[in-house]
């Protein structure tokens, strides 16, 4: 287990470096990410290079048994770069320059930036590729974190080249962008500009390519550095730090070029959904490289500095959040940063070694965590432990959130809601692209898959045909990879699988919803339906209860599907809300609206999304990691390792047979205080009543009973 932090010794006089190494040893640190923002120290002027200080630091760390993840230091060009080469500066939508004085002030497609950065990387590579203390390379830093869209002239030129490579002829581009609309037909590639400030909406197909291009430019920077390191003889793993579900960069395209996936995660203590959101992030990161443990490359020991209000973590949350990463596949736990800065924008950001010193709650937590991680045995690789896959796709994210649609969709928020219904039930989920869906899963959930590529559609259809269960809708299968409607209407790919024909979107907007009849509801339900309609929701009945749903109430016709629930209110009253269709050996479910999530388990203000998920889960035979856990206890499986985390406010006791992974002692129950964590080695057991022929993945734990404590 790697344990450590970003280390910025260039912010400190040499006198503290020995102290740093000593305290790192005390905390159990075994790796640091070194020199991420050290370009101006390494190359103070174009023809001046200073590696002596870096040599000294690396030697000291190496002698102290601390491995180095050496940064390429290209994320913040020094002032001389911006002054001498202003063409390296990025521009905003209006063409105005971004200026230096912060960080990440470079145009990713600038050939001059790439030349200068490349030279720095080459020298670092040649000097340290064979240093025994350097065990990994950290390329750039959080590519695109502050600046993910550059509209500069460098971007313009690169965009034209990128488009020409993609389409070869301008006619092919005109077709792909549908430029017959609004007189947008291009005669040559050099008539094309980045989507700079325009009077009204840009062509949506061009916006999709612009998104692809901007992600690719960041990736090209990473790949350029990687290539240079390899040419310099580097044999260590090369990576960069991801930021979870980060819209500007399609990490699924990046992942094959990362030797190991590293991720930065900063759960917001003020976010009531922080546990769910962080779990999703970690599952997404794990799923980018199945079977390979990933590294939590940055988290905070306590408060950050960059939110409007920066509350600290709850007592114990540091261990609980760390455990969540390990549970979901991490083999490294790192922080930003080792020693708290004494100057600069991040001086209020927490660190492993706080400015207030070692007689602090933070230092205690950090040393305790180090000891606990050191006690862990070698952990199993995260396997295919999930029976459920949630489809999450960057191109779809970009397309579905373009403007001029029936209604605005917050794709990530929607995906998180769906994920949350599984997370709350401790049902393990992989996060995959549509093309990655295969029969190792039992249930696949695909919310708002507006842009559906042909291969993705084929994979989903095959999955159902071969016996899987698909749950999808609404706003799914609307456009192809160019953001064009396909011939033949909507649901052209999945309609036969779903047994549905799609007629209309039915966006819900405030009081317009619920205008039509309310059906045979009780007076209370009618009242609830009216209230709901005023909020832009409609209702549907499921298993004798009435639930609300929002965003859209689509008009679909069952052409083979069974109608499990119909809308009771709103413009679609009487038409299907939830359908189920047998297709091949499997089943496909469609929900024609977004069920409202949260609230009590039943009732018109109840957890509609939870009710739909529970229905489909029951039908598909999917099981949780551990049965019958009390609310607030999170469980995840990683091969033989089951991690239990109590996010609740009371102490719980959980019956589970296995071995305590930290002590090696056999257990039949664990007691968890609030924020308490247990790592239990508990080999996969056969699921009671499950048919192994339809349970191809690592399955479920023996049922655990909850014993309330006095
Ligand atoms: C990001 C960066 C770090 C630092 C932290 C602060 O993750 O990579 O350099 O700025 O944020 O939280």
PDB file of C-alpha atoms in Angstrom, residues 7 26-27 99 133 141 143 164 201 291 315 321 327 331 366-367 432 449 507 509 542 549 556 596 612 704:
ATOM      1  CA  UNK A   7       5.937  17.094  -1.838  1.00  0.00           C
ATOM      2  CA  UNK A  26       7.272   8.730  11.492  1.00  0.00           C
ATOM      3  CA  UNK A  27       3.980   8.979   9.607  1.00  0.00           C
ATOM      4  CA  UNK A  99      -2.526  35.816 -18.466  1.00  0.00           C
ATOM      5  CA  UNK A 133      14.692   6.132  -5.987  1.00  0.00           C
ATOM      6  CA  UNK A 141      -1.003  17.721 -13.261  1.00  0.00           C
ATOM      7  CA  UNK A 143      -4.876  18.140 -17.168  1.00  0.00           C
ATOM      8  CA  UNK A 164      -9.086  17.295 -41.548  1.00  0.00           C
ATOM      9  CA  UNK A 201     -26.280  28.596 -30.452  1.00  0.00           C
ATOM     10  CA  UNK A 291      -8.572  -5.860 -12.660  1.00  0.00           C
ATOM     11  CA  UNK A 315     -13.825  13.035  13.199  1.00  0.00           C
ATOM     12  CA  UNK A 321     -13.024   7.964   3.116  1.00  0.00           C
ATOM     13  CA  UNK A 327     -12.690  -1.083  -0.767  1.00  0.00           C
ATOM     14  CA  UNK A 331      -3.656   0.424  -3.630  1.00  0.00           C
ATOM     15  CA  UNK A 366      -2.211  10.912   9.622  1.00  0.00           C
ATOM     16  CA  UNK A 367       0.168   8.764  11.710  1.00  0.00           C
ATOM     17  CA  UNK A 432     -18.838   1.341 -18.092  1.00  0.00           C
ATOM     18  CA  UNK A 449     -28.228   7.589 -23.153  1.00  0.00           C
ATOM     19  CA  UNK A 507     -40.893  17.926 -21.171  1.00  0.00           C
ATOM     20  CA  UNK A 509     -42.353  22.469 -16.938  1.00  0.00           C
ATOM     21  CA  UNK A 542     -46.318   0.961  -8.694  1.00  0.00           C
ATOM     22  CA  UNK A 549     -41.406  11.579 -11.463  1.00  0.00           C
ATOM     23  CA  UNK A 556     -44.238   5.772 -25.666  1.00  0.00           C
ATOM     24  CA  UNK A 596     -37.943  11.313  -7.999  1.00  0.00           C
ATOM     25  CA  UNK A 612     -38.244   1.260  -9.638  1.00  0.00           C
ATOM     26  CA  UNK A 704     -25.494 -11.041   7.782  1.00  0.00           C
TER      27      UNK A 704
END
